[in-house]
Tab-separated table of C-alpha atoms in Angstrom:
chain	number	residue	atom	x	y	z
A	1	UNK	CA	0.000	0.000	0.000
A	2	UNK	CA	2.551	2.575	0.991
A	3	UNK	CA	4.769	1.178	-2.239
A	4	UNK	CA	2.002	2.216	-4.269
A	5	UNK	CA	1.593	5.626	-2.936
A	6	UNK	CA	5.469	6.292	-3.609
A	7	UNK	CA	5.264	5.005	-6.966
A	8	UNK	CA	2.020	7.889	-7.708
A	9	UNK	CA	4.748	10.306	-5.613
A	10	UNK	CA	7.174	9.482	-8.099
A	11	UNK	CA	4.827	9.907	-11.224
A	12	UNK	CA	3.517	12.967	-9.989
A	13	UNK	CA	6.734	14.660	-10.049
A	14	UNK	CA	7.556	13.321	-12.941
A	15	UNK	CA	4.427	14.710	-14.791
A	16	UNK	CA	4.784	17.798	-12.939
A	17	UNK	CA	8.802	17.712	-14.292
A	18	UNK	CA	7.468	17.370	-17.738
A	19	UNK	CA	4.859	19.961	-17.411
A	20	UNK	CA	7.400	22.515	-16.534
A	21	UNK	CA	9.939	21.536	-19.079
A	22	UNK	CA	7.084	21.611	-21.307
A	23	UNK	CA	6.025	25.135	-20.763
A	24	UNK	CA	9.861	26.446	-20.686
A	25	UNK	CA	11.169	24.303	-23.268
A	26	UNK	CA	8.080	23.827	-25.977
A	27	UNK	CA	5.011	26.643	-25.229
A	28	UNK	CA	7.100	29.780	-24.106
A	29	UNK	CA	9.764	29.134	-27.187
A	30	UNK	CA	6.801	28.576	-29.587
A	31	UNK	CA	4.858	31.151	-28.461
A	32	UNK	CA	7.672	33.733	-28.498
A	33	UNK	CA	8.435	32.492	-32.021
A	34	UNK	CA	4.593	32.713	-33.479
A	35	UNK	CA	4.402	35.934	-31.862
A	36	UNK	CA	7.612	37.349	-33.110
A	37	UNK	CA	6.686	35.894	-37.038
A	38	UNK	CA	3.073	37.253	-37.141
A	39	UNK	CA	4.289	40.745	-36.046
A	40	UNK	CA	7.527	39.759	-39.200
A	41	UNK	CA	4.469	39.059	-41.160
A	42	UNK	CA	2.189	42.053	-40.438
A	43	UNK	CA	5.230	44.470	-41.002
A	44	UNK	CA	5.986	42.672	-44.472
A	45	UNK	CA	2.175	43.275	-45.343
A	46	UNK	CA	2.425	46.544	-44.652
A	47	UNK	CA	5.219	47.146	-46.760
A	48	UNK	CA	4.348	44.974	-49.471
A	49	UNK	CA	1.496	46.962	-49.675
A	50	UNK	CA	3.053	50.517	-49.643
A	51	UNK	CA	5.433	49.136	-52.416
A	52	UNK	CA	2.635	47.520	-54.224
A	53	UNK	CA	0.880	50.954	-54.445
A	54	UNK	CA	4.050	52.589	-55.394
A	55	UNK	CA	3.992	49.857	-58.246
A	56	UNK	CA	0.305	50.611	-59.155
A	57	UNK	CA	1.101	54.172	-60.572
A	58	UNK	CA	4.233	53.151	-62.223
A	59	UNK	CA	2.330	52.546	-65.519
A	60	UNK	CA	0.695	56.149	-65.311
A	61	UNK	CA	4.404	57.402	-64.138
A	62	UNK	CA	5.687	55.923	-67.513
A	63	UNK	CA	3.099	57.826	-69.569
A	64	UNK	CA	3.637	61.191	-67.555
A	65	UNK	CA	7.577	60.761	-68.320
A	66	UNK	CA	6.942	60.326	-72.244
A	67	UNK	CA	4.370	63.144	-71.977
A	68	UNK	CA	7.047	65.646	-70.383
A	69	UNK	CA	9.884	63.978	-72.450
A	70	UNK	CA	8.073	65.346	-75.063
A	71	UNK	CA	7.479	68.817	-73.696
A	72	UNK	CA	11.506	69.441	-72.665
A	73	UNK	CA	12.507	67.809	-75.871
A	74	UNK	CA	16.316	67.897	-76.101
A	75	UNK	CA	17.587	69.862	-73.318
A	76	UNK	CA	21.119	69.824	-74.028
A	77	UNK	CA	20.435	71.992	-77.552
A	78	UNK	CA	18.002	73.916	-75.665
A	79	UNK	CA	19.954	74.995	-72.675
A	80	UNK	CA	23.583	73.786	-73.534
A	81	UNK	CA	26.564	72.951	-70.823
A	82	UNK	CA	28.825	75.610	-70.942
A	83	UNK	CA	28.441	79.092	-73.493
A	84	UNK	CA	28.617	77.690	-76.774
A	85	UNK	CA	27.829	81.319	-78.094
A	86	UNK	CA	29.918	81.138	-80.865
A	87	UNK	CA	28.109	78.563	-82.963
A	88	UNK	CA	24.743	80.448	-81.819
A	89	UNK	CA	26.323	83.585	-83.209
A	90	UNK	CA	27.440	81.764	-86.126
A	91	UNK	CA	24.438	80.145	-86.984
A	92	UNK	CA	22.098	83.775	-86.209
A	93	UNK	CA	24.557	85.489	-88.934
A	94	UNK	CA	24.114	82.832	-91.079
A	95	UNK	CA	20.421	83.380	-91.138
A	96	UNK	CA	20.476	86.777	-91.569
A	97	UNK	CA	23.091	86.245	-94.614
A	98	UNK	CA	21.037	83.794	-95.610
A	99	UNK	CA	17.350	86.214	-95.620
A	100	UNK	CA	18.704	88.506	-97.611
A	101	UNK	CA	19.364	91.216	-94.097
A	102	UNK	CA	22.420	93.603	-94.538
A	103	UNK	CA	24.019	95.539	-91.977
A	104	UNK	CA	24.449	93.169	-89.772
A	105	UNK	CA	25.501	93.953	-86.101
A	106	UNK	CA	25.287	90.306	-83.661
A	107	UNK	CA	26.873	91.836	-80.446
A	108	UNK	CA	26.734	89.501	-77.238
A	109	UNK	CA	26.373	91.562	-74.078
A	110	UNK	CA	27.786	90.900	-70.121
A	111	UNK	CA	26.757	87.367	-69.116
A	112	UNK	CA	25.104	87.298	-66.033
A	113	UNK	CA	23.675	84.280	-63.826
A	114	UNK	CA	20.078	83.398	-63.261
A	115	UNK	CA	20.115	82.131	-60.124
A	116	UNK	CA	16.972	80.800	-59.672
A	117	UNK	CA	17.110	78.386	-62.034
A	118	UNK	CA	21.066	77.700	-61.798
A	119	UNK	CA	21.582	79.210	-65.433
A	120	UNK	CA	23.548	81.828	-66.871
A	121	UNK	CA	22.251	84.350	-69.190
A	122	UNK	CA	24.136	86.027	-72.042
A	123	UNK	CA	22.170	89.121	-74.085
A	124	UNK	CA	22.866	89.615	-77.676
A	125	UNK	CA	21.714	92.456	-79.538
A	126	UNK	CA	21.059	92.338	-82.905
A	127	UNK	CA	20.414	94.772	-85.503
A	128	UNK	CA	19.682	94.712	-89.440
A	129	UNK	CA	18.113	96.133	-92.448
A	130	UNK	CA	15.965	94.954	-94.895
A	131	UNK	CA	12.532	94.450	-96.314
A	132	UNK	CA	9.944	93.657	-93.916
A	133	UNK	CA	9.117	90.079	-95.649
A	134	UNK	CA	12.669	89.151	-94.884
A	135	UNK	CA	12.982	90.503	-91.040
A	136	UNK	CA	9.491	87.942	-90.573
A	137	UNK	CA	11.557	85.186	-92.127
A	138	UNK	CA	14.506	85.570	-90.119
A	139	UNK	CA	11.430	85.474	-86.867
A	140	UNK	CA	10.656	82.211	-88.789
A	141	UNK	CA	13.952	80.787	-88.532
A	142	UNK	CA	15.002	82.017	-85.404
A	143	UNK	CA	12.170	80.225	-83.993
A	144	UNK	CA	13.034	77.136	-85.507
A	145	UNK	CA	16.479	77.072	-83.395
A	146	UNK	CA	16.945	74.610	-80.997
A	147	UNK	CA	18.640	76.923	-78.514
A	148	UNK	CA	15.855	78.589	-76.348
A	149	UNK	CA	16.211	81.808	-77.530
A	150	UNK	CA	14.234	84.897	-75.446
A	151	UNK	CA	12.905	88.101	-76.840
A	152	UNK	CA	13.221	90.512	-74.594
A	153	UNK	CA	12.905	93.644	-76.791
A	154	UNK	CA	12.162	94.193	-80.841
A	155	UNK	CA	11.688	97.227	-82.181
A	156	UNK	CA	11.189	97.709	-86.310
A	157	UNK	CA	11.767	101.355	-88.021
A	158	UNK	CA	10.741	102.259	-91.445
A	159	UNK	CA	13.636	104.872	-92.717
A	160	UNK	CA	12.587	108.165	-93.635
A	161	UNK	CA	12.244	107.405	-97.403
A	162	UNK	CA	9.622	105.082	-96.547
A	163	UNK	CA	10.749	102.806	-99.704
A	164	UNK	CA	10.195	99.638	-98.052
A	165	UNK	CA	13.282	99.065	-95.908
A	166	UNK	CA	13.078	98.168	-92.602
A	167	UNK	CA	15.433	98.355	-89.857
A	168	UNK	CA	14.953	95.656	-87.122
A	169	UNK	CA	16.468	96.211	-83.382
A	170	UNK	CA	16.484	93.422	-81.025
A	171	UNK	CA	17.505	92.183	-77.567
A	172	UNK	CA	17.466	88.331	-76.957
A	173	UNK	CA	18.915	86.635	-74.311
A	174	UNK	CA	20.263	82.930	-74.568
A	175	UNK	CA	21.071	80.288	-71.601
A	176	UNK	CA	23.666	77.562	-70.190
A	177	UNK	CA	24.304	75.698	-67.993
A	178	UNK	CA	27.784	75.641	-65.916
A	179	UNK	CA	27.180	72.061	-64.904
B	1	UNK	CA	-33.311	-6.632	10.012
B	2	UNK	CA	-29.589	-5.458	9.372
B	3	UNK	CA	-27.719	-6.506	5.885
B	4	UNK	CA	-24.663	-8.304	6.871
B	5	UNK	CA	-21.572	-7.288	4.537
B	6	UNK	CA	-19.271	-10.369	4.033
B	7	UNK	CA	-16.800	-8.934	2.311
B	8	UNK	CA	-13.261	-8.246	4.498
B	9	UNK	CA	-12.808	-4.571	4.976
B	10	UNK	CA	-9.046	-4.897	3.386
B	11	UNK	CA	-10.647	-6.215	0.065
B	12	UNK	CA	-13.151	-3.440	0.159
B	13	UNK	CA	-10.052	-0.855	0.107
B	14	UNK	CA	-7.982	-2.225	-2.020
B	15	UNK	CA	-10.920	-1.912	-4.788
B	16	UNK	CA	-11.387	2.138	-3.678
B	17	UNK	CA	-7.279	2.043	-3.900
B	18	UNK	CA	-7.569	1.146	-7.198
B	19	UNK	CA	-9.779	3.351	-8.381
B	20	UNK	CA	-8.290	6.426	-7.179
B	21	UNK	CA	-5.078	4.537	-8.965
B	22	UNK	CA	-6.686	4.566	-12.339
B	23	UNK	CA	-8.372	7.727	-12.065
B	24	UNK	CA	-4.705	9.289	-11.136
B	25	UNK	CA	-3.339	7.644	-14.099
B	26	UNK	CA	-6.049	8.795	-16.474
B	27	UNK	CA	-5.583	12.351	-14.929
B	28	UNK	CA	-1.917	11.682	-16.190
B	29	UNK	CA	-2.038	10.644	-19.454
B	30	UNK	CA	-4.552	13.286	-19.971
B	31	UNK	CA	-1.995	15.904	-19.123
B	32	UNK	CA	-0.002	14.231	-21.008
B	33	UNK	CA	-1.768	13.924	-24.214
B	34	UNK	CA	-3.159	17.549	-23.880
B	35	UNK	CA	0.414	18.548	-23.852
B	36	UNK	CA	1.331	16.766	-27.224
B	37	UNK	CA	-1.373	17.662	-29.046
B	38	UNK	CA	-0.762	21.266	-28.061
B	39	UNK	CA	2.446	21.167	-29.385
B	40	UNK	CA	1.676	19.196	-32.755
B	41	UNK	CA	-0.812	22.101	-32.870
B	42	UNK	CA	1.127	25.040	-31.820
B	43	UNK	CA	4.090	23.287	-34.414
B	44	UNK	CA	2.016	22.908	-36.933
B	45	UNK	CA	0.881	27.201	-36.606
B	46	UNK	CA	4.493	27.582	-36.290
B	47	UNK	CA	4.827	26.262	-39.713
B	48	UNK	CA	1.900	27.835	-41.403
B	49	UNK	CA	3.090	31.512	-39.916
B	50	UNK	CA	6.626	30.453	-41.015
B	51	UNK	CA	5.393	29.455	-44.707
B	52	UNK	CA	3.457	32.517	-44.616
B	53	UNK	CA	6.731	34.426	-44.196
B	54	UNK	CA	8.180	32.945	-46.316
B	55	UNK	CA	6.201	33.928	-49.125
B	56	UNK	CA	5.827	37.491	-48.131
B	57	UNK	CA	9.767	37.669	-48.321
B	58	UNK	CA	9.980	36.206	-51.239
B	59	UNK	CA	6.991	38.776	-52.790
B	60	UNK	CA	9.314	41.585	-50.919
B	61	UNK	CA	12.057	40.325	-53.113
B	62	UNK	CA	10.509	40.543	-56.185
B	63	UNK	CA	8.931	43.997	-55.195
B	64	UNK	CA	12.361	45.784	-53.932
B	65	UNK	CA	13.756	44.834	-57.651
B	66	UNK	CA	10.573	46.629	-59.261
B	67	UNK	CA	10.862	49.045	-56.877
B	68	UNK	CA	14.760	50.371	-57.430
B	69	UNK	CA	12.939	50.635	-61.098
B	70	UNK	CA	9.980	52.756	-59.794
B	71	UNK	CA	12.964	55.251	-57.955
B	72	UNK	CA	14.471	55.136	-60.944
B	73	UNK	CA	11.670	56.043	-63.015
B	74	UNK	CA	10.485	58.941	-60.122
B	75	UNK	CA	13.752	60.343	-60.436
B	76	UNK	CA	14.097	60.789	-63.945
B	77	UNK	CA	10.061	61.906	-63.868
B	78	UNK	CA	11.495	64.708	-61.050
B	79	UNK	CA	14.618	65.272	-63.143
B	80	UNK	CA	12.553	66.140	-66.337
B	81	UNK	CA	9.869	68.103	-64.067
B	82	UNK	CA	12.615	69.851	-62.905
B	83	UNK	CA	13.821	70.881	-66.582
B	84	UNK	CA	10.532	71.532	-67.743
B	85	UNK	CA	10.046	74.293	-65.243
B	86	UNK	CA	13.335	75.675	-66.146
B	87	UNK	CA	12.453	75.973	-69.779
B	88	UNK	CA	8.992	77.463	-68.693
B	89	UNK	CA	10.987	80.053	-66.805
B	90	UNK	CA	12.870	81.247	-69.494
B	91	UNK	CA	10.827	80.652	-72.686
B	92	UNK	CA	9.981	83.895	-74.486
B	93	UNK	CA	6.093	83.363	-75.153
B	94	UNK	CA	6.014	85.610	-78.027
B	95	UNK	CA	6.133	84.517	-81.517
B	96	UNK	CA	7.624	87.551	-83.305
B	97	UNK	CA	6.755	86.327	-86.721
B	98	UNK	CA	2.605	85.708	-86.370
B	99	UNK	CA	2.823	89.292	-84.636
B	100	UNK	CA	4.159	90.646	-87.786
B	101	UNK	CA	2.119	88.047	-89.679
B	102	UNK	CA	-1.394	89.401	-87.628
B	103	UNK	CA	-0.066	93.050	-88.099
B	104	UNK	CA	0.524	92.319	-91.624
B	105	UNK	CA	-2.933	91.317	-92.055
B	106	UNK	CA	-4.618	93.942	-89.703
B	107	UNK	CA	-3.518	96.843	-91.415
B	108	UNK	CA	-4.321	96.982	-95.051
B	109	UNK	CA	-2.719	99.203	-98.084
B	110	UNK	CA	-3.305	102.797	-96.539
B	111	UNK	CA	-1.678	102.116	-93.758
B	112	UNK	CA	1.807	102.487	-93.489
B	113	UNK	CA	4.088	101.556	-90.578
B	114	UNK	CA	6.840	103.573	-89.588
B	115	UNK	CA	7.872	102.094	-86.227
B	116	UNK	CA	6.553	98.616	-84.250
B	117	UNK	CA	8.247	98.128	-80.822
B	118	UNK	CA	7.699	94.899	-79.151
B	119	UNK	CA	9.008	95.142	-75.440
B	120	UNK	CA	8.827	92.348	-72.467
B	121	UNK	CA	7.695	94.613	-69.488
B	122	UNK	CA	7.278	93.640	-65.815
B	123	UNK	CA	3.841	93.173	-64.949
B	124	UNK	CA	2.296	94.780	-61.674
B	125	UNK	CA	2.548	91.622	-58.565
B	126	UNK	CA	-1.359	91.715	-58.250
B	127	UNK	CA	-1.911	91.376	-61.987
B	128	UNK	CA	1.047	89.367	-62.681
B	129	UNK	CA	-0.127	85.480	-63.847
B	130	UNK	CA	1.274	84.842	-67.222
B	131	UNK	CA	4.141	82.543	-67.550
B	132	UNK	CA	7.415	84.764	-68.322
B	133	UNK	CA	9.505	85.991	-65.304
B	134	UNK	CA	11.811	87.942	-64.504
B	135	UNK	CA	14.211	88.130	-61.545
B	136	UNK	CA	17.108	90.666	-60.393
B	137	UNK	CA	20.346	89.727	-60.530
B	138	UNK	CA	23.836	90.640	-58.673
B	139	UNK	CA	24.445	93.600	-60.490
B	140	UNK	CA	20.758	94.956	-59.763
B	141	UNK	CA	19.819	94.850	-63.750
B	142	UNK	CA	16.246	92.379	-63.845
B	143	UNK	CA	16.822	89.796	-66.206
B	144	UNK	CA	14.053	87.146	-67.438
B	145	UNK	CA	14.044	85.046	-64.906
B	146	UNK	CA	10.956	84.649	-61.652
B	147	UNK	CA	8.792	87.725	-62.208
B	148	UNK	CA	6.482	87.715	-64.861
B	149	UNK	CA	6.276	90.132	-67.829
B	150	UNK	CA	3.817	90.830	-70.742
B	151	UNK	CA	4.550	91.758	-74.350
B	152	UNK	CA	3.775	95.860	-74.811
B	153	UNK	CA	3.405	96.663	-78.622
B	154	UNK	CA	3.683	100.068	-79.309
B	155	UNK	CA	2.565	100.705	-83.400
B	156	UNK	CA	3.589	104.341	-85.075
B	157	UNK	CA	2.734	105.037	-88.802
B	158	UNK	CA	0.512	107.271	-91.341
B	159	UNK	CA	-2.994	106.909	-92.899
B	160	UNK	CA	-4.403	108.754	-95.127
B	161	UNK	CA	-7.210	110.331	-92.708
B	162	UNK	CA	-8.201	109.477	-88.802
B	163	UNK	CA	-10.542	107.291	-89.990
B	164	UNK	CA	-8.111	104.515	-91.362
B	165	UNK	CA	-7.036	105.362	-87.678
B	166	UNK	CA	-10.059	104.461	-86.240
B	167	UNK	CA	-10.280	101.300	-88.902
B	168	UNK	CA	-7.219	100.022	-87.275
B	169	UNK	CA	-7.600	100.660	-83.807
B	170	UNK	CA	-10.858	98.985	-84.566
B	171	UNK	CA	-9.093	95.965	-86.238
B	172	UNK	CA	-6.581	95.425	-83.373
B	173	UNK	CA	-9.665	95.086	-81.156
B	174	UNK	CA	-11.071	92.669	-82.946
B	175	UNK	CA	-8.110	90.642	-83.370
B	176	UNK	CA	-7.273	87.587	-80.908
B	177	UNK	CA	-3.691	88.336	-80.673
B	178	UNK	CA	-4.124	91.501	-79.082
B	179	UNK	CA	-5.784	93.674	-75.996
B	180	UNK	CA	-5.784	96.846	-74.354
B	181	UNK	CA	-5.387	98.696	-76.876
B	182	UNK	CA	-4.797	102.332	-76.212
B	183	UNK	CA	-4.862	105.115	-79.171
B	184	UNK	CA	-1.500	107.235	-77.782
B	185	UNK	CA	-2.082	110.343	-80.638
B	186	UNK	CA	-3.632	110.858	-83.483
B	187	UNK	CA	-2.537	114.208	-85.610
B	188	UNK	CA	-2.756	115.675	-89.199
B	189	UNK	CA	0.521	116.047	-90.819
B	190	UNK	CA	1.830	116.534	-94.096
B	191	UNK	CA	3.598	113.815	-95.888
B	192	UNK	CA	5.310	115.531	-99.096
B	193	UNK	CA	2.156	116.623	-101.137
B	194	UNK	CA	-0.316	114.988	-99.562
B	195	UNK	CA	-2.299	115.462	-95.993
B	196	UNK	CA	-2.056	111.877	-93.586
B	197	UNK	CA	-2.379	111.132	-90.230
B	198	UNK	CA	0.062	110.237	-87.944
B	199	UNK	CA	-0.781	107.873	-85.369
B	200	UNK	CA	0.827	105.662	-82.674
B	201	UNK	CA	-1.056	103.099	-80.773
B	202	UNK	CA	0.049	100.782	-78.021
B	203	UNK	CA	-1.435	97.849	-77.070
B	204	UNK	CA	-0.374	94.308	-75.090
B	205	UNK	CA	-0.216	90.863	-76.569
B	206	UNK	CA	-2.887	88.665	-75.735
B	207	UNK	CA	-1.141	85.189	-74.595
B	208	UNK	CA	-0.635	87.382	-71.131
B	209	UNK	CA	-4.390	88.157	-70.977
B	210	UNK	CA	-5.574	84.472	-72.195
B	211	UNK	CA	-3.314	83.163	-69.787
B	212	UNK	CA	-4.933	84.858	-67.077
């Protein structure tokens, strides 16, 4: 009788000793672990789905790139690195020569910096003489250049004889970039 | 009449003994089992949660390598928004040759123009919503820049009376391409042999006031 009440001591303990291991070695370790992969999980949602949303518009982000690609068109003709004044100079007399325009004066001015937009500015005055047909092609021509050119100022004067000949005035400004 | 109970009182707890024996070890094995099927369960989550993780990393993966395309694509989208507002700042948004082309039209054979002046000019802050600007530099001297400016067209010539005057300044109202249009003078004069009138109007280009 009392060998049999030892013996349920001794299993007792024993269960008890495996209940304990149990819960330190097998529920606290697996708990900790679910606990620590759900919140792994929820954070990866959460990203997934900001960068899944960043994904969505990529599509429309394409089309808006082409769409402004379009608008800027080449930049590097428009707004050149560094002066490059000389071929714009070159190619303005060229037109002028070419429209028939005499007197020609192409005089590029003090340089100064935008700095707004990080550009520098250089004003050129021009000035030449000729029928007024020819002045409005030489408009036409100029605005066919790919160098962003600005009008600031134009003034046309018929001379006194009033024969036809027109003498054109004008301040433009043109634009690089130092870097 | 009293029952008389033949069975020996050591027999008779020996039988309770066992009982509370087997209901100990059921008590047991119950612990015990509830303890292993926990953990096949909580093993078995373990595994699910872990799969589960698996698959979102994986999806991360794949979504980090679209997404070092979708910075690249945002920065060139900034790089070209960036360079389109540049070229909107300094644009001229005047096209010299349909002003001459539209003047050329306007005014018809009695008209003839001695002088046409085209100037950029600052426009007043509270007014100011066209797409030009203008911005002051080191030296003090604006330049086209951050302000914003509108085209003033200033038109001097002769016509043969004030009512080819009047024709015109009616013609430049009527016309698209241009607006406030102001009659500056309007005066006899003689032109060799024969009587004209000299006139000069001045009057803005219209992209500033279509812009508005």
């Amino acid at each position: 009788m009392q060998k049999i009440e030892r013996k349920q001591f001794v299993m007792s303990i024993a269960v008890v000793t495996l209940a304990v291991a149990f819960i330190l070695l097998q529920y606290l370790p697996l708990d900790k672990k679910t606990k620590s992969l759900k919140a792994a999980n929820t954070r990866l949602l959460v990203e997934n789905t900001a960068v899944s949303a960043r994904l969505e518009v990529l599509p429309q982000m394409y089309k808006g790139i082409e769409k402004i690609k379009e608008q800027v068109g080449d930049f590097d003709a428009k707004i050149p690195v560094g002066r490059s004044h000389g071929l714009f100079l070159h190619d303005l007399t060229s037109v002028m020569q070419k429209h028939g325009l005499s007197e020609l004066v192409v005089q590029p001015g003090a340089e100064t910096e935008t700095t707004a937009c990080g550009l520098s500015q250089i004003p050129v005055r021009i000035r030449c003489k000729g029928k007024l047909v020819q002045i409005f092609r030489f408009f036409k021509a100029l605005e066919g250049f790919e160098r962003i050119i600005q009008i600031e100022e134009v003034g046309l004067t018929a001379n006194d004889k009033i024969d036809g000949d027109v003498t054109m005035q004008a301040k433009v400004n043109i634009f690089y970039r130092t870097n | 009449m009293k029952e008389i109970d033949f069975l020996p009182e050591w027999y008779k707890q020996g039988c309770l003994q066992q009982k509370k024996h087997r209901e100990f070890y059921i008590a047991l094995g119950l612990i015990v089992f509830i303890m292993a099927a926990w953990s096949i369960f909580a093993n078995g989550r373990v595994v699910v949660v872990k799969a589960r993780n698996t698959t979102l990393r994986n999806a991360k993966l794949i979504q980090e390598r679209s997404e070092t395309e979708y910075n690249q694509a945002d920065g060139e989208y900034r790089q070209l928004k960036s360079r389109c507002k540049i070229l909107e700042s300094v644009k001229s948004h005047i096209v010299v040759s349909n002003v001459i082309a539209e003047l050329t039209h306007l005014l018809d054979g009695g008209i003839i123009l001695k002088k046409l002046e085209i100037k950029a000019e600052l426009i007043p802050e509270q007014s100011g919503k066209t797409g030009i600007k203008v911005i002051s530099t080191a030296s003090g001297r604006p330049t086209l820049s951050e302000k914003k400016v509108r085209f003033r067209i200033t038109l001097a010539g002769l016509a043969a009376d004030a009512a080819q005057v009047a024709e015109v300044i009616n013609r430049l109202e009527q016309s698209n391409y241009f607006f406030q249009i102001v009659p500056g003078f309007s005066r006899n004069t003689i032109t060799g042999q024969y009587q004209a009138s000299e006139f000069e109007i001045t009057c803005y280009l219209a992209n500033y006031r279509l812009a508005n």
